[in-house]
Amino acid sequence: MKKTYGFAVLLLLPILLSEVGCQQENPHAIDEQLIEQMKNSSYGVGLSYYQLPESNDFASIPQDPNNPLTVEKVELGKLIFHETAFAVNVKFSGSMKAISCATCHNSDAGFQAGMAQGIADGGIGFGTKGEARILDPLCPLDSIDVQETRTPSILNVAYQKVMRWTGSMGATGANEGTEAAWVGLPFAKNHLGYEGVETQSIVALKGHRQEIDPAVVNGTTYKAMFDAAFPSVPVAERYTKKTAGLAIAAYSRTVLANQAPFQQWIRGDYTAMTENQKKGALLFFGKAGCYRCHNGPSLATEGFHALGVKDLYQHDKAPIYNTSIDSVENLGRGGFTGKAADMYRFKVPQLYNVSDSPFEGHGGSFGSAREIIAYKNAGVAENPNVPTSQLSPLFVPLGLTEEEMDQIADFIDEGLHDDDLKRYVPTTLPSGLCFPNADVQSKIDLGCN
């Protein structure tokens, strides 16, 4: 009898396990509450309003109609984005064929810089996620390639019509009607008519001193890849910064944090987030009102807001180069449009994988999501240069408790963290060079020969 009973249990075991699994998948009261809350925050649409598509589901990924996604284009863009062999217009000899787009947008830092101010040309070293990169002591200050605002992430940029903290890149969306401001480089590239992701990618290659070197193209598989990605482009125009930029943009649009626990939860795995993270999400989409600015699949609307945060030149935790109180970038959207109402307003950033970098805000003045939440909860501007009259009407005290702020931070840091961004990184490059950097110190840091 014992043997029979044991055999029966073994037969029933798969069924019992299956039932347990199904029970784990069923929504609990807090899940149902969050589902209802998100229906309200999505204007009645529901969970699908927040779902990021699979990276190969091109039909569901927002794209520029003038630059349709193809497998060949995306693959080419992924390689060029990480390629160091195209860094041949550098001003500092130590950076020759040693930097790439991924120098300041590397996957381990959530596709943003691992430091407050990214350093491309003129920098040396990498660390583990770009946090150890410093100015090469042999490089003159007037030769380095740095930006006057913190490097934003390329994660989920498919949902952005315009790019940069000021939204100055792109011919559509919020930039319709701003044509008078499209004067001089890099703004003149908006006249190409592309959306922000494409425009920014084309501009960035020149701005960050990259060149589609014919020797590299013809001496590697790049030529065949350009041919496959742009078969209808005349040969004389096929191997250029423009087509390379369009390929990078196509790749960037597929870099989606669609494996984050929150995304798994949206797809029906109610065990993907902890109860604490769910409580944080309830606050995010409810009491705290975070969704008023951070909404949609990337949790970033196309809005611009003045929150009175510090500018990059005011950063006091790390060396900052070639920016000052007089920088037009400090004026935010207003520095681009020239409109008084736009002064000190900056674009709403996406929120996935923010914990991968210890610097947040356009000036990098916050060390974590928790610090930003506390700042917004207090509703007191930290930058004395921003007039109170310019502050967003949404920047008011939120009345959150310490526990509630911890819960929101847990939702953002863990619930919105995709642990496998390496899937967007190539294993090798056609050139055979090291990446994302190939300077001497970076090779040591990366263990690359």
Tab-separated table of C-alpha atoms in Angstrom:
chain	number	residue	atom	x	y	z
A	1	MET	CA	0.000	0.000	0.000
A	2	LYS	CA	2.823	2.359	0.853
A	3	LYS	CA	4.387	1.807	-2.547
A	4	THR	CA	1.062	2.374	-4.258
A	5	TYR	CA	0.472	5.538	-2.247
A	6	GLY	CA	3.959	6.836	-3.046
A	7	PHE	CA	3.486	6.112	-6.746
A	8	ALA	CA	0.162	7.947	-6.705
A	9	VAL	CA	1.801	10.969	-5.113
A	10	LEU	CA	4.477	10.971	-7.788
A	11	LEU	CA	1.788	10.885	-10.457
A	12	LEU	CA	-0.057	13.765	-8.833
A	13	LEU	CA	3.059	15.831	-8.096
A	14	PRO	CA	3.227	17.657	-11.493
A	15	ILE	CA	-0.457	18.526	-11.166
A	16	LEU	CA	-0.017	19.783	-7.607
A	17	LEU	CA	3.013	21.861	-8.577
A	18	SER	CA	1.103	23.258	-11.526
A	19	GLU	CA	-1.753	24.291	-9.270
A	20	VAL	CA	0.671	25.984	-6.851
A	21	GLY	CA	2.248	27.840	-9.767
A	22	CYS	CA	-1.170	28.997	-10.945
A	23	GLN	CA	-2.025	30.187	-7.462
A	24	GLN	CA	1.200	32.208	-7.364
A	25	GLU	CA	0.267	33.832	-10.648
A	26	ASN	CA	-3.158	34.958	-9.482
A	27	PRO	CA	-3.378	38.633	-8.524
A	28	HIS	CA	-3.674	39.440	-4.830
A	29	ALA	CA	-5.629	42.332	-3.376
A	30	ILE	CA	-2.693	44.724	-3.762
A	31	ASP	CA	-2.268	43.682	-7.407
A	32	GLU	CA	-5.924	44.337	-8.123
A	33	GLN	CA	-5.648	47.685	-6.370
A	34	LEU	CA	-2.607	48.616	-8.456
A	35	ILE	CA	-4.293	47.497	-11.678
A	36	GLU	CA	-7.224	49.753	-10.912
A	37	GLN	CA	-4.935	52.637	-9.958
A	38	MET	CA	-3.018	52.316	-13.219
A	39	LYS	CA	-6.257	52.258	-15.172
A	40	ASN	CA	-6.983	55.686	-13.718
A	41	SER	CA	-3.464	57.049	-14.309
A	42	SER	CA	-3.556	55.805	-17.913
A	43	TYR	CA	-6.794	57.663	-18.638
A	44	GLY	CA	-8.776	54.438	-18.764
A	45	VAL	CA	-6.450	52.464	-21.046
A	46	GLY	CA	-5.113	50.070	-18.435
A	47	LEU	CA	-1.880	48.091	-18.140
A	48	SER	CA	-1.180	48.028	-21.881
A	49	TYR	CA	-0.562	51.773	-21.686
A	50	TYR	CA	2.655	51.007	-19.804
A	51	GLN	CA	3.876	47.902	-21.612
A	52	LEU	CA	7.170	48.022	-23.469
A	53	PRO	CA	7.281	45.791	-26.566
A	54	GLU	CA	9.843	43.084	-27.227
A	55	SER	CA	12.955	44.462	-28.877
A	56	ASN	CA	12.377	42.457	-32.055
A	57	ASP	CA	8.712	43.415	-32.311
A	58	PHE	CA	9.386	46.222	-34.763
A	59	ALA	CA	5.706	46.701	-35.570
A	60	SER	CA	5.071	47.730	-31.939
A	61	ILE	CA	8.122	49.954	-31.460
A	62	PRO	CA	7.589	53.668	-32.219
A	63	GLN	CA	9.759	54.662	-35.159
A	64	ASP	CA	10.424	57.478	-37.554
A	65	PRO	CA	8.529	56.758	-40.805
A	66	ASN	CA	11.579	58.075	-42.655
A	67	ASN	CA	13.797	55.500	-40.936
A	68	PRO	CA	11.855	52.220	-40.667
A	69	LEU	CA	13.368	49.518	-38.474
A	70	THR	CA	14.943	46.492	-40.109
A	71	VAL	CA	17.023	43.684	-38.637
A	72	GLU	CA	19.978	44.674	-40.822
A	73	LYS	CA	19.834	48.324	-39.794
A	74	VAL	CA	19.527	47.553	-36.089
A	75	GLU	CA	22.467	45.138	-36.154
A	76	LEU	CA	24.636	47.654	-38.004
A	77	GLY	CA	23.690	50.370	-35.540
A	78	LYS	CA	24.546	48.189	-32.553
A	79	LEU	CA	28.052	47.676	-33.855
A	80	ILE	CA	28.684	51.306	-34.853
A	81	PHE	CA	27.385	52.458	-31.458
A	82	HIS	CA	30.137	50.438	-29.767
A	83	GLU	CA	32.815	50.759	-32.458
A	84	THR	CA	36.038	52.525	-31.433
A	85	ALA	CA	37.668	52.324	-34.880
A	86	PHE	CA	35.610	55.281	-36.155
A	87	ALA	CA	37.129	57.717	-33.628
A	88	VAL	CA	39.546	59.273	-36.091
A	89	ASN	CA	38.631	62.979	-35.841
A	90	VAL	CA	39.731	63.272	-32.236
A	91	LYS	CA	41.666	66.293	-30.973
A	92	PHE	CA	43.713	64.331	-28.446
A	93	SER	CA	46.030	61.682	-29.877
A	94	GLY	CA	45.422	59.348	-26.930
A	95	SER	CA	41.792	59.010	-27.978
A	96	MET	CA	42.542	57.967	-31.556
A	97	LYS	CA	40.405	54.893	-32.274
A	98	ALA	CA	39.712	54.638	-28.558
A	99	ILE	CA	36.196	56.037	-27.950
A	100	SER	CA	32.650	55.217	-29.052
A	101	CYS	CA	29.060	56.220	-28.388
A	102	ALA	CA	29.103	53.638	-25.605
A	103	THR	CA	31.927	55.497	-23.869
A	104	CYS	CA	29.270	57.717	-22.318
A	105	HIS	CA	26.255	55.455	-22.876
A	106	ASN	CA	27.376	52.060	-21.604
A	107	SER	CA	25.013	49.253	-20.656
A	108	ASP	CA	26.403	48.711	-17.157
A	109	ALA	CA	25.493	52.299	-16.261
A	110	GLY	CA	21.980	51.931	-17.671
A	111	PHE	CA	23.133	53.304	-21.049
A	112	GLN	CA	24.078	56.615	-19.466
A	113	ALA	CA	27.443	57.818	-18.198
A	114	GLY	CA	28.742	56.251	-14.995
A	115	MET	CA	29.899	59.660	-13.841
A	116	ALA	CA	28.407	63.129	-13.422
A	117	GLN	CA	29.972	64.412	-16.644
A	118	GLY	CA	30.870	61.942	-19.340
A	119	ILE	CA	34.291	62.367	-20.978
A	120	ALA	CA	34.803	61.025	-24.490
A	121	ASP	CA	37.789	62.483	-26.394
A	122	GLY	CA	40.458	63.373	-23.836
A	123	GLY	CA	39.385	60.865	-21.217
A	124	ILE	CA	41.209	57.806	-19.968
A	125	GLY	CA	40.147	54.700	-18.066
A	126	PHE	CA	36.792	53.083	-17.480
A	127	GLY	CA	36.472	51.162	-14.206
A	128	THR	CA	33.551	48.737	-14.241
A	129	LYS	CA	30.753	50.958	-15.549
A	130	GLY	CA	32.554	54.116	-16.652
A	131	GLU	CA	32.777	55.497	-13.123
A	132	ALA	CA	36.600	55.579	-13.131
A	133	ARG	CA	37.056	57.571	-16.328
A	134	ILE	CA	39.089	60.743	-15.771
A	135	LEU	CA	40.638	63.496	-17.827
A	136	ASP	CA	43.952	62.396	-19.293
A	137	PRO	CA	46.520	64.697	-17.636
A	138	LEU	CA	48.231	65.116	-21.012
A	139	CYS	CA	45.084	66.422	-22.731
A	140	PRO	CA	44.564	70.208	-22.931
A	141	LEU	CA	41.240	71.386	-21.508
A	142	ASP	CA	40.235	72.968	-24.813
A	143	SER	CA	40.508	69.584	-26.548
A	144	ILE	CA	38.269	67.441	-24.367
A	145	ASP	CA	34.809	66.319	-25.465
A	146	VAL	CA	32.338	66.934	-22.639
A	147	GLN	CA	28.754	68.109	-22.406
A	148	GLU	CA	27.279	70.900	-20.296
A	149	THR	CA	24.520	68.683	-18.891
A	150	ARG	CA	24.592	65.133	-17.539
A	151	THR	CA	24.565	62.387	-20.166
A	152	PRO	CA	20.997	61.028	-20.447
A	153	SER	CA	20.210	57.353	-21.004
A	154	ILE	CA	19.246	55.971	-24.410
A	155	LEU	CA	16.944	53.436	-22.736
A	156	ASN	CA	13.416	53.611	-24.141
A	157	VAL	CA	14.199	56.580	-26.429
A	158	ALA	CA	11.744	55.151	-28.947
A	159	TYR	CA	9.113	57.005	-26.935
A	160	GLN	CA	10.795	60.400	-27.309
A	161	LYS	CA	9.951	62.658	-30.255
A	162	VAL	CA	12.633	65.178	-29.287
A	163	MET	CA	16.012	64.618	-27.669
A	164	ARG	CA	18.411	66.259	-25.184
A	165	TRP	CA	17.451	67.823	-21.876
A	166	THR	CA	16.284	70.889	-23.789
A	167	GLY	CA	14.411	68.905	-26.433
A	168	SER	CA	16.356	70.764	-29.115
A	169	MET	CA	16.947	67.764	-31.407
A	170	GLY	CA	14.185	66.685	-33.775
A	171	ALA	CA	11.817	68.207	-36.332
A	172	THR	CA	8.549	66.816	-34.994
A	173	GLY	CA	6.531	66.673	-31.795
A	174	ALA	CA	7.277	69.516	-29.396
A	175	ASN	CA	9.611	71.090	-31.959
A	176	GLU	CA	6.921	71.782	-34.530
A	177	GLY	CA	6.735	75.553	-34.682
A	178	THR	CA	10.270	76.116	-33.388
A	179	GLU	CA	11.842	76.338	-36.836
A	180	ALA	CA	13.153	79.854	-36.154
A	181	ALA	CA	15.524	78.324	-33.592
A	182	TRP	CA	17.014	75.832	-36.074
A	183	VAL	CA	19.957	78.051	-36.883
A	184	GLY	CA	23.585	76.931	-36.878
A	185	LEU	CA	24.950	73.536	-35.941
A	186	PRO	CA	23.768	71.333	-34.404
A	187	PHE	CA	20.215	72.703	-34.572
A	188	ALA	CA	20.300	73.077	-38.363
A	189	LYS	CA	20.209	69.292	-38.661
A	190	ASN	CA	16.555	69.479	-37.621
A	191	HIS	CA	15.905	70.613	-41.196
A	192	LEU	CA	16.584	67.028	-42.312
A	193	GLY	CA	13.056	66.353	-41.075
A	194	TYR	CA	13.788	63.401	-38.811
A	195	GLU	CA	12.533	62.767	-35.299
A	196	GLY	CA	14.805	63.454	-32.351
A	197	VAL	CA	16.398	60.012	-32.056
A	198	GLU	CA	17.553	60.103	-35.674
A	199	THR	CA	18.617	63.749	-35.615
A	200	GLN	CA	20.571	63.341	-32.389
A	201	SER	CA	22.328	60.217	-33.671
A	202	ILE	CA	23.445	61.973	-36.870
A	203	VAL	CA	24.590	65.057	-34.974
A	204	ALA	CA	26.383	63.055	-32.293
A	205	LEU	CA	28.747	61.315	-34.710
A	206	LYS	CA	30.201	64.623	-35.833
A	207	GLY	CA	29.974	66.232	-32.399
A	208	HIS	CA	31.800	63.351	-30.761
A	209	ARG	CA	34.468	63.293	-33.449
A	210	GLN	CA	33.576	60.072	-35.227
A	211	GLU	CA	34.084	59.458	-38.939
A	212	ILE	CA	32.913	56.553	-41.070
A	213	ASP	CA	36.437	55.754	-42.196
A	214	PRO	CA	36.432	54.134	-45.670
A	215	ALA	CA	39.441	52.025	-44.695
A	216	VAL	CA	37.515	50.496	-41.811
A	217	VAL	CA	34.340	50.041	-43.856
A	218	ASN	CA	36.074	48.435	-46.832
A	219	GLY	CA	38.429	46.351	-44.731
A	220	THR	CA	35.750	44.689	-42.613
A	221	THR	CA	32.226	43.305	-42.821
A	222	TYR	CA	30.860	46.828	-42.368
A	223	LYS	CA	30.616	47.379	-46.131
A	224	ALA	CA	28.324	44.390	-46.606
A	225	MET	CA	26.300	45.431	-43.563
A	226	PHE	CA	25.796	48.974	-44.897
A	227	ASP	CA	24.753	47.443	-48.227
A	228	ALA	CA	22.200	45.213	-46.504
A	229	ALA	CA	20.881	47.994	-44.267
A	230	PHE	CA	20.587	50.689	-46.969
A	231	PRO	CA	20.152	48.929	-50.326
A	232	SER	CA	18.084	51.778	-51.801
A	233	VAL	CA	20.572	54.520	-50.880
A	234	PRO	CA	22.932	55.432	-53.754
A	235	VAL	CA	26.396	53.933	-53.263
A	236	ALA	CA	27.971	57.390	-53.173
A	237	GLU	CA	25.808	58.240	-50.122
A	238	ARG	CA	25.637	54.840	-48.458
A	239	TYR	CA	28.712	54.839	-46.191
A	240	THR	CA	28.293	58.168	-44.428
A	241	LYS	CA	27.638	59.692	-41.017
A	242	LYS	CA	24.010	60.160	-42.049
A	243	THR	CA	23.342	56.485	-42.769
A	244	ALA	CA	25.455	55.484	-39.763
A	245	GLY	CA	23.378	57.831	-37.622
A	246	LEU	CA	20.150	56.344	-38.947
A	247	ALA	CA	21.444	52.853	-38.105
A	248	ILE	CA	22.396	53.951	-34.584
A	249	ALA	CA	18.927	55.465	-34.159
A	250	ALA	CA	17.292	52.220	-35.303
A	251	TYR	CA	19.363	50.264	-32.789
A	252	SER	CA	18.651	52.786	-30.014
A	253	ARG	CA	14.910	52.395	-30.536
A	254	THR	CA	15.195	48.684	-29.733
A	255	VAL	CA	17.085	49.255	-26.463
A	256	LEU	CA	14.096	48.737	-24.196
A	257	ALA	CA	13.988	47.793	-20.504
A	258	ASN	CA	11.269	45.251	-21.212
A	259	GLN	CA	12.571	42.625	-18.774
A	260	ALA	CA	12.258	44.799	-15.663
A	261	PRO	CA	10.099	43.288	-12.873
A	262	PHE	CA	7.424	45.942	-13.454
A	263	GLN	CA	7.184	44.900	-17.093
A	264	GLN	CA	6.959	41.238	-16.095
A	265	TRP	CA	4.220	42.165	-13.643
A	266	ILE	CA	2.312	44.008	-16.383
A	267	ARG	CA	2.490	40.840	-18.494
A	268	GLY	CA	0.835	38.840	-15.710
A	269	ASP	CA	3.649	37.599	-13.463
A	270	TYR	CA	2.335	38.975	-10.179
A	271	THR	CA	5.324	37.545	-8.302
A	272	ALA	CA	7.822	39.667	-10.256
A	273	MET	CA	7.573	42.605	-7.842
A	274	THR	CA	7.694	42.484	-4.058
A	275	GLU	CA	4.822	43.766	-1.969
A	276	ASN	CA	6.937	46.767	-0.971
A	277	GLN	CA	7.572	47.622	-4.624
A	278	LYS	CA	3.877	47.307	-5.349
A	279	LYS	CA	3.145	49.715	-2.508
A	280	GLY	CA	5.655	52.079	-4.070
A	281	ALA	CA	3.935	51.725	-7.428
A	282	LEU	CA	0.570	52.483	-5.820
A	283	LEU	CA	2.016	55.712	-4.467
A	284	PHE	CA	3.759	56.482	-7.773
A	285	PHE	CA	0.527	56.182	-9.754
A	286	GLY	CA	-1.593	57.601	-6.955
A	287	LYS	CA	-0.919	59.774	-3.912
A	288	ALA	CA	2.566	60.973	-4.927
A	289	GLY	CA	1.347	61.960	-8.395
A	290	CYS	CA	4.625	60.928	-10.081
A	291	TYR	CA	2.622	59.736	-13.094
A	292	ARG	CA	1.618	63.322	-13.900
A	293	CYS	CA	5.058	63.737	-15.477
A	294	HIS	CA	6.305	60.147	-15.666
A	295	ASN	CA	3.708	58.303	-17.694
A	296	GLY	CA	3.435	55.948	-20.650
A	297	PRO	CA	5.641	52.936	-21.496
A	298	SER	CA	8.933	54.680	-20.688
A	299	LEU	CA	7.471	56.608	-17.746
A	300	ALA	CA	8.555	59.833	-19.415
A	301	THR	CA	6.124	62.255	-20.985
A	302	GLU	CA	7.211	64.773	-23.592
A	303	GLY	CA	6.794	67.590	-21.086
A	304	PHE	CA	9.299	70.141	-19.773
A	305	HIS	CA	9.323	71.330	-16.178
A	306	ALA	CA	11.327	73.716	-14.004
A	307	LEU	CA	12.091	72.026	-10.700
A	308	GLY	CA	14.881	74.337	-9.637
A	309	VAL	CA	17.596	71.694	-9.523
A	310	LYS	CA	21.283	72.555	-9.755
A	311	ASP	CA	23.106	72.824	-13.059
A	312	LEU	CA	26.170	70.759	-13.920
A	313	TYR	CA	28.626	73.600	-13.306
A	314	GLN	CA	27.371	73.704	-9.687
A	315	HIS	CA	28.256	70.049	-9.106
A	316	ASP	CA	30.522	69.720	-6.051
A	317	LYS	CA	31.072	65.953	-5.890
A	318	ALA	CA	33.232	65.448	-8.977
A	319	PRO	CA	35.413	67.470	-11.399
A	320	ILE	CA	33.388	69.319	-14.037
A	321	TYR	CA	34.938	70.812	-17.172
A	322	ASN	CA	34.100	73.520	-19.701
A	323	THR	CA	30.755	74.701	-18.365
A	324	SER	CA	29.823	77.741	-16.315
A	325	ILE	CA	27.025	79.920	-15.033
A	326	ASP	CA	26.897	81.568	-18.468
A	327	SER	CA	26.115	78.346	-20.365
A	328	VAL	CA	22.949	78.574	-22.434
A	329	GLU	CA	22.247	74.966	-21.426
A	330	ASN	CA	21.430	76.201	-17.910
A	331	LEU	CA	18.362	77.922	-19.359
A	332	GLY	CA	16.863	74.580	-20.350
A	333	ARG	CA	14.199	74.596	-23.033
A	334	GLY	CA	14.248	78.397	-23.028
A	335	GLY	CA	17.872	78.421	-24.148
A	336	PHE	CA	16.704	76.714	-27.334
A	337	THR	CA	13.339	78.342	-28.045
A	338	GLY	CA	14.151	81.765	-26.603
A	339	LYS	CA	10.696	81.893	-25.033
A	340	ALA	CA	10.402	83.340	-21.539
A	341	ALA	CA	7.903	80.659	-20.503
A	342	ASP	CA	10.430	77.925	-21.362
A	343	MET	CA	13.284	79.256	-19.244
A	344	TYR	CA	14.775	76.718	-16.781
A	345	ARG	CA	12.445	73.962	-17.960
A	346	PHE	CA	14.031	70.569	-18.693
A	347	LYS	CA	12.671	67.460	-20.373
A	348	VAL	CA	11.173	64.733	-18.189
A	349	PRO	CA	13.622	61.782	-18.084
A	350	GLN	CA	12.695	58.102	-18.317
A	351	LEU	CA	12.995	56.140	-15.055
A	352	TYR	CA	14.244	52.656	-15.891
A	353	ASN	CA	17.648	51.539	-14.516
A	354	VAL	CA	18.343	54.903	-12.887
A	355	SER	CA	20.041	53.056	-10.017
A	356	ASP	CA	22.854	52.026	-12.388
A	357	SER	CA	24.365	55.508	-12.143
A	358	PRO	CA	24.855	57.526	-8.925
A	359	PHE	CA	24.076	60.823	-10.642
A	360	GLU	CA	20.592	62.018	-11.499
A	361	GLY	CA	19.055	65.276	-12.699
A	362	HIS	CA	20.316	67.347	-15.636
A	363	GLY	CA	23.080	68.637	-13.372
A	364	GLY	CA	23.830	65.321	-11.691
A	365	SER	CA	23.168	66.812	-8.267
A	366	PHE	CA	21.252	63.808	-6.911
A	367	GLY	CA	22.893	60.549	-5.929
A	368	SER	CA	19.832	58.311	-6.082
A	369	ALA	CA	16.147	58.115	-6.857
A	370	ARG	CA	15.513	58.357	-3.121
A	371	GLU	CA	17.236	61.760	-3.015
A	372	ILE	CA	15.127	63.037	-5.901
A	373	ILE	CA	11.933	61.788	-4.258
A	374	ALA	CA	12.859	63.557	-1.011
A	375	TYR	CA	13.640	66.728	-2.977
A	376	LYS	CA	10.275	66.670	-4.744
A	377	ASN	CA	8.511	65.795	-1.515
A	378	ALA	CA	9.939	68.900	0.175
A	379	GLY	CA	9.115	71.106	-2.813
A	380	VAL	CA	11.947	73.569	-2.140
A	381	ALA	CA	14.222	74.583	-5.055
A	382	GLU	CA	17.966	74.047	-4.574
A	383	ASN	CA	19.166	76.349	-7.383
A	384	PRO	CA	19.014	80.043	-6.383
A	385	ASN	CA	19.340	81.077	-10.032
A	386	VAL	CA	15.910	79.726	-10.943
A	387	PRO	CA	13.176	82.325	-10.307
A	388	THR	CA	10.303	81.083	-8.167
A	389	SER	CA	7.914	82.336	-10.839
A	390	GLN	CA	9.356	79.780	-13.291
A	391	LEU	CA	8.908	76.730	-11.071
A	392	SER	CA	6.435	74.112	-12.236
A	393	PRO	CA	3.010	74.236	-10.555
A	394	LEU	CA	3.511	70.512	-9.926
A	395	PHE	CA	6.606	71.212	-7.813
A	396	VAL	CA	4.887	71.423	-4.441
A	397	PRO	CA	5.258	69.527	-1.129
A	398	LEU	CA	3.788	66.031	-1.483
A	399	GLY	CA	3.240	65.113	2.147
A	400	LEU	CA	4.881	61.699	1.862
A	401	THR	CA	6.203	59.864	4.922
A	402	GLU	CA	9.739	58.452	5.108
A	403	GLU	CA	8.322	54.947	4.638
A	404	GLU	CA	6.344	56.011	1.594
A	405	MET	CA	9.401	57.618	0.025
A	406	ASP	CA	11.352	54.407	0.668
A	407	GLN	CA	8.625	52.405	-1.056
A	408	ILE	CA	8.598	54.618	-4.141
A	409	ALA	CA	12.395	54.401	-4.294
A	410	ASP	CA	12.207	50.614	-4.073
A	411	PHE	CA	9.744	50.555	-6.971
A	412	ILE	CA	12.014	52.746	-9.101
A	413	ASP	CA	15.358	51.182	-8.125
A	414	GLU	CA	14.306	47.540	-8.238
A	415	GLY	CA	10.903	47.306	-9.888
A	416	LEU	CA	12.085	49.331	-12.884
A	417	HIS	CA	15.512	47.693	-13.120
A	418	ASP	CA	16.241	45.463	-16.098
A	419	ASP	CA	19.104	43.208	-15.014
A	420	ASP	CA	20.150	42.072	-18.487
A	421	LEU	CA	21.015	45.105	-20.595
A	422	LYS	CA	24.085	43.211	-21.814
A	423	ARG	CA	21.820	41.609	-24.406
A	424	TYR	CA	22.089	44.865	-26.336
A	425	VAL	CA	25.887	44.735	-26.460
A	426	PRO	CA	27.873	42.934	-29.191
A	427	THR	CA	30.405	40.281	-28.215
A	428	THR	CA	32.983	41.524	-30.733
A	429	LEU	CA	33.364	44.289	-33.320
A	430	PRO	CA	34.183	43.944	-37.027
A	431	SER	CA	37.363	45.953	-36.379
A	432	GLY	CA	38.440	43.577	-33.638
A	433	LEU	CA	39.183	46.525	-31.335
A	434	CYS	CA	38.325	46.827	-27.660
A	435	PHE	CA	35.133	48.605	-26.640
A	436	PRO	CA	33.480	50.733	-25.381
A	437	ASN	CA	36.915	52.359	-24.924
A	438	ALA	CA	40.311	51.342	-26.239
A	439	ASP	CA	42.775	53.668	-24.496
A	440	VAL	CA	45.570	51.999	-22.535
A	441	GLN	CA	43.983	52.345	-19.085
A	442	SER	CA	40.539	51.292	-20.320
A	443	LYS	CA	42.015	48.133	-21.813
A	444	ILE	CA	43.470	47.305	-18.414
A	445	ASP	CA	40.175	48.048	-16.664
A	446	LEU	CA	38.195	46.020	-19.195
A	447	GLY	CA	40.683	43.167	-19.404
A	448	CYS	CA	40.856	43.671	-23.161
A	449	ASN	CA	43.876	43.136	-25.360
